Amino acid sequence: MNTGSFNHIFEPLSDQAARYSLLGIPYDASSSYRPGCRMGPNAIRDLAVSLNTCTERGVDLLELDAMDCGNLNLSNRVKHAFAEIEAYVSHLLELDSVPIMLGGDHSITMPCFEATLKRYPNLKLLYFDAHPDLYPDYDGDPYSHACSTYHIANLDDMNGDRITQVGIRASTPSQQALAKQAGIETIFAWDVDGFIYESDDPVYLSFDIDVLDPAHAPGCGNPVPGGISSRQTFQLIQSIKAPIVAMDLVEVNLLLDPHGITALAAARVVIECLGMIESQST
Ligand SMILES: [Mn+2]
């Protein structure tokens, strides 16, 4: 039985639509190196119980109109799984809910973003990650988690100049050239201090936990040294001035996270994001 989660910030699934909908997407078949983040959604929920319901700056989320939809039961064929993900996210958006997806690997951002773009045609993408994920394919796989941004930037109704990437530090020269050519804004890991993201247009926020330094989030498939701290992460989130209409938190790998450090950081990121979104929508 689903008894709600995040210390009851998210109430159990019911027939009533909620302003915020948590959705676990336990899919990691598009991981390029070490799968295991299919266990991310439950790991994050488990660790969230150790935190209280307030953001750092004192927004109490307990009274939030929020519901936990549980985890999707997905096909193990990528095209089918993506179609199932897109359909469910579209359903939540039609209910005027803000979907909060827990991954899963970063490939899930492709169907989640596509669903959101159909609902909000002038949608922008704010992408926290160590990696730009700008490979057209990775080892022949266009659905790899290393290809999400490339795919999104090339959607018919999308444009690279509506994408901002933050915390990048694992970009090849060809990926940097591609980002520049596509008009993608890149805030490298060494330049994040003082960066404030602002938009009047609706924004999809995608948060790969590997944007944090491996010391702060070791439990992910492709960690990259030289990342940002938890402290810098929360400052960046708290400074966002934009209407966030959907978000995901991806790449938490329970198998590589023996002390729960990464899942705990992820739970805190979700709480801080909720507080940031809520304080701008009231
Ligand atoms: Mn990444």
PDB file of C-alpha atoms and ligand atoms in Angstrom:
ATOM      1  CA  MET A   1       0.000   0.000   0.000  1.00  0.00           C
ATOM      2  CA  ASN A   2       1.202   3.466  -0.836  1.00  0.00           C
ATOM      3  CA  THR A   3       1.219   5.548   2.346  1.00  0.00           C
ATOM      4  CA  GLY A   4       2.536   8.763   0.910  1.00  0.00           C
ATOM      5  CA  SER A   5       6.147   9.857   1.007  1.00  0.00           C
ATOM      6  CA  PHE A   6       8.674  12.511   1.938  1.00  0.00           C
ATOM      7  CA  ASN A   7       7.233  12.619   5.494  1.00  0.00           C
ATOM      8  CA  HIS A   8       3.755  13.029   4.031  1.00  0.00           C
ATOM      9  CA  ILE A   9       4.616  16.010   1.833  1.00  0.00           C
ATOM     10  CA  PHE A  10       3.210  13.759  -0.901  1.00  0.00           C
ATOM     11  CA  GLU A  11      -0.047  12.118   0.058  1.00  0.00           C
ATOM     12  CA  PRO A  12      -1.049   8.686  -1.281  1.00  0.00           C
ATOM     13  CA  LEU A  13      -2.464   8.351  -4.762  1.00  0.00           C
ATOM     14  CA  SER A  14      -6.145   9.231  -4.959  1.00  0.00           C
ATOM     15  CA  ASP A  15      -8.738  10.204  -7.561  1.00  0.00           C
ATOM     16  CA  GLN A  16      -8.238  13.888  -6.779  1.00  0.00           C
ATOM     17  CA  ALA A  17      -5.699  15.683  -8.950  1.00  0.00           C
ATOM     18  CA  ALA A  18      -3.035  17.486  -6.947  1.00  0.00           C
ATOM     19  CA  ARG A  19      -0.991  20.595  -7.733  1.00  0.00           C
ATOM     20  CA  TYR A  20       2.212  18.480  -7.578  1.00  0.00           C
ATOM     21  CA  SER A  21       2.523  14.826  -8.611  1.00  0.00           C
ATOM     22  CA  LEU A  22       5.525  12.694  -7.688  1.00  0.00           C
ATOM     23  CA  LEU A  23       6.196   9.934 -10.204  1.00  0.00           C
ATOM     24  CA  GLY A  24       8.868   7.239  -9.960  1.00  0.00           C
ATOM     25  CA  ILE A  25      10.356   6.149 -13.296  1.00  0.00           C
ATOM     26  CA  PRO A  26      12.448   3.062 -12.519  1.00  0.00           C
ATOM     27  CA  TYR A  27      14.143   2.800 -15.907  1.00  0.00           C
ATOM     28  CA  ASP A  28      17.910   2.372 -16.392  1.00  0.00           C
ATOM     29  CA  ALA A  29      18.267   0.378 -19.607  1.00  0.00           C
ATOM     30  CA  SER A  30      19.815   3.416 -21.327  1.00  0.00           C
ATOM     31  CA  SER A  31      22.726   3.688 -18.870  1.00  0.00           C
ATOM     32  CA  SER A  32      26.061   3.619 -20.680  1.00  0.00           C
ATOM     33  CA  TYR A  33      28.259   2.336 -17.863  1.00  0.00           C
ATOM     34  CA  ARG A  34      26.781   1.121 -14.564  1.00  0.00           C
ATOM     35  CA  PRO A  35      23.027   0.528 -14.411  1.00  0.00           C
ATOM     36  CA  GLY A  36      21.216   0.495 -11.075  1.00  0.00           C
ATOM     37  CA  CYS A  37      19.321   3.770 -10.966  1.00  0.00           C
ATOM     38  CA  ARG A  38      16.033   1.939 -11.533  1.00  0.00           C
ATOM     39  CA  MET A  39      16.100   1.697  -7.733  1.00  0.00           C
ATOM     40  CA  GLY A  40      16.489   5.459  -7.425  1.00  0.00           C
ATOM     41  CA  PRO A  41      12.842   6.430  -6.822  1.00  0.00           C
ATOM     42  CA  ASN A  42      12.424   4.230  -3.761  1.00  0.00           C
ATOM     43  CA  ALA A  43      15.914   5.043  -2.435  1.00  0.00           C
ATOM     44  CA  ILE A  44      15.123   8.755  -2.559  1.00  0.00           C
ATOM     45  CA  ARG A  45      11.747   8.259  -0.870  1.00  0.00           C
ATOM     46  CA  ASP A  46      13.394   6.163   1.879  1.00  0.00           C
ATOM     47  CA  LEU A  47      16.033   8.784   2.693  1.00  0.00           C
ATOM     48  CA  ALA A  48      13.553  11.672   2.513  1.00  0.00           C
ATOM     49  CA  VAL A  49      11.990  10.327   5.696  1.00  0.00           C
ATOM     50  CA  SER A  50      15.113  11.432   7.595  1.00  0.00           C
ATOM     51  CA  LEU A  51      14.562  15.070   6.594  1.00  0.00           C
ATOM     52  CA  ASN A  52      11.839  17.354   7.879  1.00  0.00           C
ATOM     53  CA  THR A  53       9.223  18.955   5.655  1.00  0.00           C
ATOM     54  CA  CYS A  54      10.749  22.454   5.526  1.00  0.00           C
ATOM     55  CA  THR A  55      13.129  23.980   3.033  1.00  0.00           C
ATOM     56  CA  GLU A  56      16.306  25.634   4.324  1.00  0.00           C
ATOM     57  CA  ARG A  57      14.680  29.054   4.078  1.00  0.00           C
ATOM     58  CA  GLY A  58      11.641  27.991   6.078  1.00  0.00           C
ATOM     59  CA  VAL A  59       8.954  27.086   3.553  1.00  0.00           C
ATOM     60  CA  ASP A  60       6.982  24.263   5.180  1.00  0.00           C
ATOM     61  CA  LEU A  61       5.806  21.855   2.494  1.00  0.00           C
ATOM     62  CA  LEU A  62       3.531  19.754   4.692  1.00  0.00           C
ATOM     63  CA  GLU A  63       0.375  21.558   3.583  1.00  0.00           C
ATOM     64  CA  LEU A  64       1.359  21.378  -0.072  1.00  0.00           C
ATOM     65  CA  ASP A  65      -1.292  19.965  -2.400  1.00  0.00           C
ATOM     66  CA  ALA A  66       0.911  17.056  -3.490  1.00  0.00           C
ATOM     67  CA  MET A  67       0.397  13.403  -4.327  1.00  0.00           C
ATOM     68  CA  ASP A  68       2.698  10.406  -4.857  1.00  0.00           C
ATOM     69  CA  CYS A  69       1.600   8.458  -7.935  1.00  0.00           C
ATOM     70  CA  GLY A  70       4.049   5.630  -7.145  1.00  0.00           C
ATOM     71  CA  ASN A  71       6.341   4.092  -9.734  1.00  0.00           C
ATOM     72  CA  LEU A  72       5.513   3.355 -13.348  1.00  0.00           C
ATOM     73  CA  ASN A  73       5.526  -0.298 -14.332  1.00  0.00           C
ATOM     74  CA  LEU A  74       7.449  -0.091 -17.579  1.00  0.00           C
ATOM     75  CA  SER A  75       8.133  -2.254 -20.582  1.00  0.00           C
ATOM     76  CA  ASN A  76      11.775  -3.286 -20.966  1.00  0.00           C
ATOM     77  CA  ARG A  77      11.753  -2.198 -24.607  1.00  0.00           C
ATOM     78  CA  VAL A  78      12.943   1.344 -24.861  1.00  0.00           C
ATOM     79  CA  LYS A  79      10.428   2.631 -27.433  1.00  0.00           C
ATOM     80  CA  HIS A  80       7.517   1.153 -25.506  1.00  0.00           C
ATOM     81  CA  ALA A  81       8.866   2.425 -22.191  1.00  0.00           C
ATOM     82  CA  PHE A  82       9.303   5.954 -23.577  1.00  0.00           C
ATOM     83  CA  ALA A  83       5.742   5.924 -24.968  1.00  0.00           C
ATOM     84  CA  GLU A  84       4.401   4.799 -21.582  1.00  0.00           C
ATOM     85  CA  ILE A  85       6.375   7.524 -19.785  1.00  0.00           C
ATOM     86  CA  GLU A  86       5.227  10.231 -22.209  1.00  0.00           C
ATOM     87  CA  ALA A  87       1.589   9.150 -21.899  1.00  0.00           C
ATOM     88  CA  TYR A  88       1.584   9.257 -18.108  1.00  0.00           C
ATOM     89  CA  VAL A  89       3.361  12.615 -17.897  1.00  0.00           C
ATOM     90  CA  SER A  90       0.915  14.033 -20.469  1.00  0.00           C
ATOM     91  CA  HIS A  91      -1.935  12.779 -18.310  1.00  0.00           C
ATOM     92  CA  LEU A  92      -0.558  14.599 -15.245  1.00  0.00           C
ATOM     93  CA  LEU A  93      -0.059  17.812 -17.241  1.00  0.00           C
ATOM     94  CA  GLU A  94      -3.639  17.634 -18.515  1.00  0.00           C
ATOM     95  CA  LEU A  95      -4.735  17.652 -14.882  1.00  0.00           C
ATOM     96  CA  ASP A  96      -2.797  20.914 -14.456  1.00  0.00           C
ATOM     97  CA  SER A  97      -0.426  19.172 -12.089  1.00  0.00           C
ATOM     98  CA  VAL A  98       3.315  19.856 -11.895  1.00  0.00           C
ATOM     99  CA  PRO A  99       4.940  16.445 -12.431  1.00  0.00           C
ATOM    100  CA  ILE A 100       8.044  15.671 -10.341  1.00  0.00           C
ATOM    101  CA  MET A 101       9.767  12.650 -11.865  1.00  0.00           C
ATOM    102  CA  LEU A 102      12.285  10.521  -9.952  1.00  0.00           C
ATOM    103  CA  GLY A 103      14.568   8.529 -12.274  1.00  0.00           C
ATOM    104  CA  GLY A 104      15.838   6.371 -13.542  1.00  0.00           C
ATOM    105  CA  ASP A 105      18.637   7.280 -15.914  1.00  0.00           C
ATOM    106  CA  HIS A 106      18.794  10.594 -17.763  1.00  0.00           C
ATOM    107  CA  SER A 107      17.219   9.220 -20.944  1.00  0.00           C
ATOM    108  CA  ILE A 108      13.795   9.552 -19.276  1.00  0.00           C
ATOM    109  CA  THR A 109      14.060  13.317 -19.742  1.00  0.00           C
ATOM    110  CA  MET A 110      13.433  12.786 -23.474  1.00  0.00           C
ATOM    111  CA  PRO A 111       9.820  11.499 -23.202  1.00  0.00           C
ATOM    112  CA  CYS A 112       9.095  13.670 -20.145  1.00  0.00           C
ATOM    113  CA  PHE A 113      10.254  16.818 -21.938  1.00  0.00           C
ATOM    114  CA  GLU A 114       8.361  15.905 -25.123  1.00  0.00           C
ATOM    115  CA  ALA A 115       5.130  15.542 -23.155  1.00  0.00           C
ATOM    116  CA  THR A 116       5.708  18.890 -21.477  1.00  0.00           C
ATOM    117  CA  LEU A 117       6.619  20.642 -24.746  1.00  0.00           C
ATOM    118  CA  LYS A 118       3.277  19.571 -26.233  1.00  0.00           C
ATOM    119  CA  ARG A 119       1.526  21.252 -23.321  1.00  0.00           C
ATOM    120  CA  TYR A 120       3.788  24.355 -23.267  1.00  0.00           C
ATOM    121  CA  PRO A 121       4.978  25.170 -26.832  1.00  0.00           C
ATOM    122  CA  ASN A 122       7.468  27.844 -25.701  1.00  0.00           C
ATOM    123  CA  LEU A 123       9.006  25.538 -23.082  1.00  0.00           C
ATOM    124  CA  LYS A 124      12.642  26.037 -22.030  1.00  0.00           C
ATOM    125  CA  LEU A 125      15.019  23.476 -20.569  1.00  0.00           C
ATOM    126  CA  LEU A 126      17.218  24.091 -17.512  1.00  0.00           C
ATOM    127  CA  TYR A 127      19.634  21.171 -17.246  1.00  0.00           C
ATOM    128  CA  PHE A 128      21.900  20.545 -14.245  1.00  0.00           C
ATOM    129  CA  ASP A 129      24.528  17.953 -15.146  1.00  0.00           C
ATOM    130  CA  ALA A 130      28.236  17.185 -15.232  1.00  0.00           C
ATOM    131  CA  HIS A 131      27.690  16.012 -18.820  1.00  0.00           C
ATOM    132  CA  PRO A 132      26.124  17.910 -21.737  1.00  0.00           C
ATOM    133  CA  ASP A 133      24.513  14.673 -23.094  1.00  0.00           C
ATOM    134  CA  LEU A 134      25.005  15.952 -26.627  1.00  0.00           C
ATOM    135  CA  TYR A 135      25.963  12.747 -28.418  1.00  0.00           C
ATOM    136  CA  PRO A 136      23.753  12.017 -31.465  1.00  0.00           C
ATOM    137  CA  ASP A 137      24.144   8.379 -30.420  1.00  0.00           C
ATOM    138  CA  TYR A 138      26.352   6.599 -27.902  1.00  0.00           C
ATOM    139  CA  ASP A 139      27.904   3.336 -29.088  1.00  0.00           C
ATOM    140  CA  GLY A 140      25.155   3.272 -31.702  1.00  0.00           C
ATOM    141  CA  ASP A 141      22.329   3.855 -29.222  1.00  0.00           C
ATOM    142  CA  PRO A 142      20.358   7.092 -29.858  1.00  0.00           C
ATOM    143  CA  TYR A 143      18.275   6.407 -26.732  1.00  0.00           C
ATOM    144  CA  SER A 144      21.344   6.407 -24.443  1.00  0.00           C
ATOM    145  CA  HIS A 145      21.301   8.697 -21.435  1.00  0.00           C
ATOM    146  CA  ALA A 146      24.271  10.448 -23.071  1.00  0.00           C
ATOM    147  CA  CYS A 147      22.000  11.723 -25.894  1.00  0.00           C
ATOM    148  CA  SER A 148      19.134  13.469 -24.078  1.00  0.00           C
ATOM    149  CA  THR A 149      20.052  17.070 -24.839  1.00  0.00           C
ATOM    150  CA  TYR A 150      20.913  16.309 -28.457  1.00  0.00           C
ATOM    151  CA  HIS A 151      17.527  14.707 -28.967  1.00  0.00           C
ATOM    152  CA  ILE A 152      15.633  17.517 -27.225  1.00  0.00           C
ATOM    153  CA  ALA A 153      17.483  20.288 -29.086  1.00  0.00           C
ATOM    154  CA  ASN A 154      16.510  18.624 -32.360  1.00  0.00           C
ATOM    155  CA  LEU A 155      12.797  18.245 -31.658  1.00  0.00           C
ATOM    156  CA  ASP A 156      10.654  19.915 -34.319  1.00  0.00           C
ATOM    157  CA  ASP A 157       9.219  22.544 -31.996  1.00  0.00           C
ATOM    158  CA  MET A 158      12.392  23.121 -29.996  1.00  0.00           C
ATOM    159  CA  ASN A 159      15.481  25.249 -30.391  1.00  0.00           C
ATOM    160  CA  GLY A 160      18.902  25.035 -28.768  1.00  0.00           C
ATOM    161  CA  ASP A 161      18.724  28.651 -27.643  1.00  0.00           C
ATOM    162  CA  ARG A 162      15.991  27.633 -25.197  1.00  0.00           C
ATOM    163  CA  ILE A 163      18.391  25.303 -23.361  1.00  0.00           C
ATOM    164  CA  THR A 164      20.668  26.240 -20.446  1.00  0.00           C
ATOM    165  CA  GLN A 165      23.115  23.735 -18.982  1.00  0.00           C
ATOM    166  CA  VAL A 166      24.669  24.244 -15.547  1.00  0.00           C
ATOM    167  CA  GLY A 167      27.638  22.499 -13.906  1.00  0.00           C
ATOM    168  CA  ILE A 168      29.107  21.051 -17.107  1.00  0.00           C
ATOM    169  CA  ARG A 169      32.661  19.681 -16.825  1.00  0.00           C
ATOM    170  CA  ALA A 170      32.739  16.574 -19.028  1.00  0.00           C
ATOM    171  CA  SER A 171      32.285  18.061 -22.469  1.00  0.00           C
ATOM    172  CA  THR A 172      34.349  17.144 -25.527  1.00  0.00           C
ATOM    173  CA  PRO A 173      35.531  19.810 -28.023  1.00  0.00           C
ATOM    174  CA  SER A 174      32.994  18.542 -30.581  1.00  0.00           C
ATOM    175  CA  GLN A 175      30.187  18.729 -28.012  1.00  0.00           C
ATOM    176  CA  GLN A 176      31.238  22.272 -27.085  1.00  0.00           C
ATOM    177  CA  ALA A 177      31.189  23.241 -30.759  1.00  0.00           C
ATOM    178  CA  LEU A 178      27.792  21.634 -31.164  1.00  0.00           C
ATOM    179  CA  ALA A 179      26.413  23.469 -28.105  1.00  0.00           C
ATOM    180  CA  LYS A 180      27.697  26.777 -29.455  1.00  0.00           C
ATOM    181  CA  GLN A 181      26.284  26.159 -32.911  1.00  0.00           C
ATOM    182  CA  ALA A 182      22.889  25.205 -31.472  1.00  0.00           C
ATOM    183  CA  GLY A 183      22.815  28.297 -29.242  1.00  0.00           C
ATOM    184  CA  ILE A 184      22.816  26.281 -26.005  1.00  0.00           C
ATOM    185  CA  GLU A 185      23.879  28.344 -22.992  1.00  0.00           C
ATOM    186  CA  THR A 186      26.588  26.549 -20.994  1.00  0.00           C
ATOM    187  CA  ILE A 187      27.505  27.464 -17.423  1.00  0.00           C
ATOM    188  CA  PHE A 188      30.577  25.396 -16.655  1.00  0.00           C
ATOM    189  CA  ALA A 189      31.172  23.976 -13.172  1.00  0.00           C
ATOM    190  CA  TRP A 190      33.877  26.570 -12.486  1.00  0.00           C
ATOM    191  CA  ASP A 191      31.531  29.448 -13.317  1.00  0.00           C
ATOM    192  CA  VAL A 192      28.388  28.612 -11.333  1.00  0.00           C
ATOM    193  CA  ASP A 193      28.910  30.957  -8.374  1.00  0.00           C
ATOM    194  CA  GLY A 194      26.617  33.948  -8.715  1.00  0.00           C
ATOM    195  CA  PHE A 195      24.731  32.498 -11.685  1.00  0.00           C
ATOM    196  CA  ILE A 196      21.003  33.238 -11.532  1.00  0.00           C
ATOM    197  CA  TYR A 197      18.633  31.538 -13.953  1.00  0.00           C
ATOM    198  CA  GLU A 198      15.729  33.728 -15.034  1.00  0.00           C
ATOM    199  CA  SER A 199      12.873  33.106 -17.465  1.00  0.00           C
ATOM    200  CA  ASP A 200       9.371  34.419 -18.044  1.00  0.00           C
ATOM    201  CA  ASP A 201       8.559  31.392 -20.193  1.00  0.00           C
ATOM    202  CA  PRO A 202       7.656  27.999 -18.716  1.00  0.00           C
ATOM    203  CA  VAL A 203      10.663  25.874 -17.824  1.00  0.00           C
ATOM    204  CA  TYR A 204      11.347  22.149 -17.522  1.00  0.00           C
ATOM    205  CA  LEU A 205      13.991  21.578 -14.830  1.00  0.00           C
ATOM    206  CA  SER A 206      16.116  18.463 -15.269  1.00  0.00           C
ATOM    207  CA  PHE A 207      18.487  17.656 -12.435  1.00  0.00           C
ATOM    208  CA  ASP A 208      21.164  14.975 -12.849  1.00  0.00           C
ATOM    209  CA  ILE A 209      22.555  14.256  -9.390  1.00  0.00           C
ATOM    210  CA  ASP A 210      26.039  13.869 -10.935  1.00  0.00           C
ATOM    211  CA  VAL A 211      26.249  17.645 -11.253  1.00  0.00           C
ATOM    212  CA  LEU A 212      27.330  17.418  -7.613  1.00  0.00           C
ATOM    213  CA  ASP A 213      30.929  16.494  -6.874  1.00  0.00           C
ATOM    214  CA  PRO A 214      31.416  12.748  -6.232  1.00  0.00           C
ATOM    215  CA  ALA A 215      32.278  13.666  -2.629  1.00  0.00           C
ATOM    216  CA  HIS A 216      28.715  14.992  -2.260  1.00  0.00           C
ATOM    217  CA  ALA A 217      26.985  12.429  -4.474  1.00  0.00           C
ATOM    218  CA  PRO A 218      29.129   9.322  -5.113  1.00  0.00           C
ATOM    219  CA  GLY A 219      26.213   7.072  -6.017  1.00  0.00           C
ATOM    220  CA  CYS A 220      25.778   7.621  -9.720  1.00  0.00           C
ATOM    221  CA  GLY A 221      26.787   5.693 -12.820  1.00  0.00           C
ATOM    222  CA  ASN A 222      29.163   8.251 -14.309  1.00  0.00           C
ATOM    223  CA  PRO A 223      30.577  10.482 -11.532  1.00  0.00           C
ATOM    224  CA  VAL A 224      32.947  13.297 -12.572  1.00  0.00           C
ATOM    225  CA  PRO A 225      35.381  14.938 -10.114  1.00  0.00           C
ATOM    226  CA  GLY A 226      35.445  18.721  -9.832  1.00  0.00           C
ATOM    227  CA  GLY A 227      31.722  19.173  -9.354  1.00  0.00           C
ATOM    228  CA  ILE A 228      29.662  21.582  -7.316  1.00  0.00           C
ATOM    229  CA  SER A 229      28.917  21.147  -3.628  1.00  0.00           C
ATOM    230  CA  SER A 230      25.543  20.602  -1.982  1.00  0.00           C
ATOM    231  CA  ARG A 231      25.823  24.179  -0.691  1.00  0.00           C
ATOM    232  CA  GLN A 232      26.357  25.625  -4.184  1.00  0.00           C
ATOM    233  CA  THR A 233      23.540  23.440  -5.513  1.00  0.00           C
ATOM    234  CA  PHE A 234      20.984  24.775  -3.056  1.00  0.00           C
ATOM    235  CA  GLN A 235      22.077  28.388  -3.676  1.00  0.00           C
ATOM    236  CA  LEU A 236      21.579  27.850  -7.411  1.00  0.00           C
ATOM    237  CA  ILE A 237      18.123  26.317  -6.911  1.00  0.00           C
ATOM    238  CA  GLN A 238      17.006  29.001  -4.459  1.00  0.00           C
ATOM    239  CA  SER A 239      18.024  31.763  -6.861  1.00  0.00           C
ATOM    240  CA  ILE A 240      15.964  30.471  -9.821  1.00  0.00           C
ATOM    241  CA  LYS A 241      13.380  32.996 -11.004  1.00  0.00           C
ATOM    242  CA  ALA A 242      11.208  31.100 -13.466  1.00  0.00           C
ATOM    243  CA  PRO A 243       7.895  29.280 -13.713  1.00  0.00           C
ATOM    244  CA  ILE A 244       8.906  25.599 -13.431  1.00  0.00           C
ATOM    245  CA  VAL A 245       6.104  23.475 -14.930  1.00  0.00           C
ATOM    246  CA  ALA A 246       7.768  20.040 -14.628  1.00  0.00           C
ATOM    247  CA  MET A 247      10.995  18.606 -13.249  1.00  0.00           C
ATOM    248  CA  ASP A 248      12.997  15.440 -12.944  1.00  0.00           C
ATOM    249  CA  LEU A 249      15.747  14.200 -10.656  1.00  0.00           C
ATOM    250  CA  VAL A 250      17.784  11.414 -12.234  1.00  0.00           C
ATOM    251  CA  GLU A 251      20.767   9.048 -11.991  1.00  0.00           C
ATOM    252  CA  VAL A 252      20.699   8.155  -8.262  1.00  0.00           C
ATOM    253  CA  ASN A 253      22.197   4.658  -8.163  1.00  0.00           C
ATOM    254  CA  LEU A 254      21.454   2.729  -4.990  1.00  0.00           C
ATOM    255  CA  LEU A 255      24.031   0.033  -5.837  1.00  0.00           C
ATOM    256  CA  LEU A 256      26.840   2.618  -5.680  1.00  0.00           C
ATOM    257  CA  ASP A 257      25.467   4.555  -2.722  1.00  0.00           C
ATOM    258  CA  PRO A 258      26.135   2.395   0.351  1.00  0.00           C
ATOM    259  CA  HIS A 259      25.641   5.187   2.894  1.00  0.00           C
ATOM    260  CA  GLY A 260      22.684   6.801   1.192  1.00  0.00           C
ATOM    261  CA  ILE A 261      24.625  10.064   0.716  1.00  0.00           C
ATOM    262  CA  THR A 262      23.419  10.500  -2.850  1.00  0.00           C
ATOM    263  CA  ALA A 263      19.783   9.604  -2.252  1.00  0.00           C
ATOM    264  CA  LEU A 264      19.755  11.987   0.713  1.00  0.00           C
ATOM    265  CA  ALA A 265      21.188  14.828  -1.400  1.00  0.00           C
ATOM    266  CA  ALA A 266      18.571  14.029  -4.063  1.00  0.00           C
ATOM    267  CA  ALA A 267      15.725  14.144  -1.547  1.00  0.00           C
ATOM    268  CA  ARG A 268      16.973  17.523  -0.359  1.00  0.00           C
ATOM    269  CA  VAL A 269      17.190  18.794  -3.944  1.00  0.00           C
ATOM    270  CA  VAL A 270      13.554  17.800  -4.505  1.00  0.00           C
ATOM    271  CA  ILE A 271      12.478  19.599  -1.311  1.00  0.00           C
ATOM    272  CA  GLU A 272      14.416  22.759  -2.210  1.00  0.00           C
ATOM    273  CA  CYS A 273      12.987  22.700  -5.746  1.00  0.00           C
ATOM    274  CA  LEU A 274       9.444  22.286  -4.428  1.00  0.00           C
ATOM    275  CA  GLY A 275       9.952  25.256  -2.118  1.00  0.00           C
ATOM    276  CA  MET A 276      11.356  27.364  -4.955  1.00  0.00           C
ATOM    277  CA  ILE A 277       8.492  26.467  -7.304  1.00  0.00           C
ATOM    278  CA  GLU A 278       5.806  26.943  -4.686  1.00  0.00           C
ATOM    279  CA  SER A 279       7.096  30.309  -3.427  1.00  0.00           C
ATOM    280  CA  GLN A 280       6.939  31.678  -6.992  1.00  0.00           C
ATOM    281  CA  SER A 281       3.500  30.366  -7.799  1.00  0.00           C
ATOM    282  CA  THR A 282       1.658  31.922  -4.867  1.00  0.00           C
TER     283      THR A 282
HETATM  284 MN    MN B   1      25.261  13.288 -16.093  1.00  0.00          MN
END
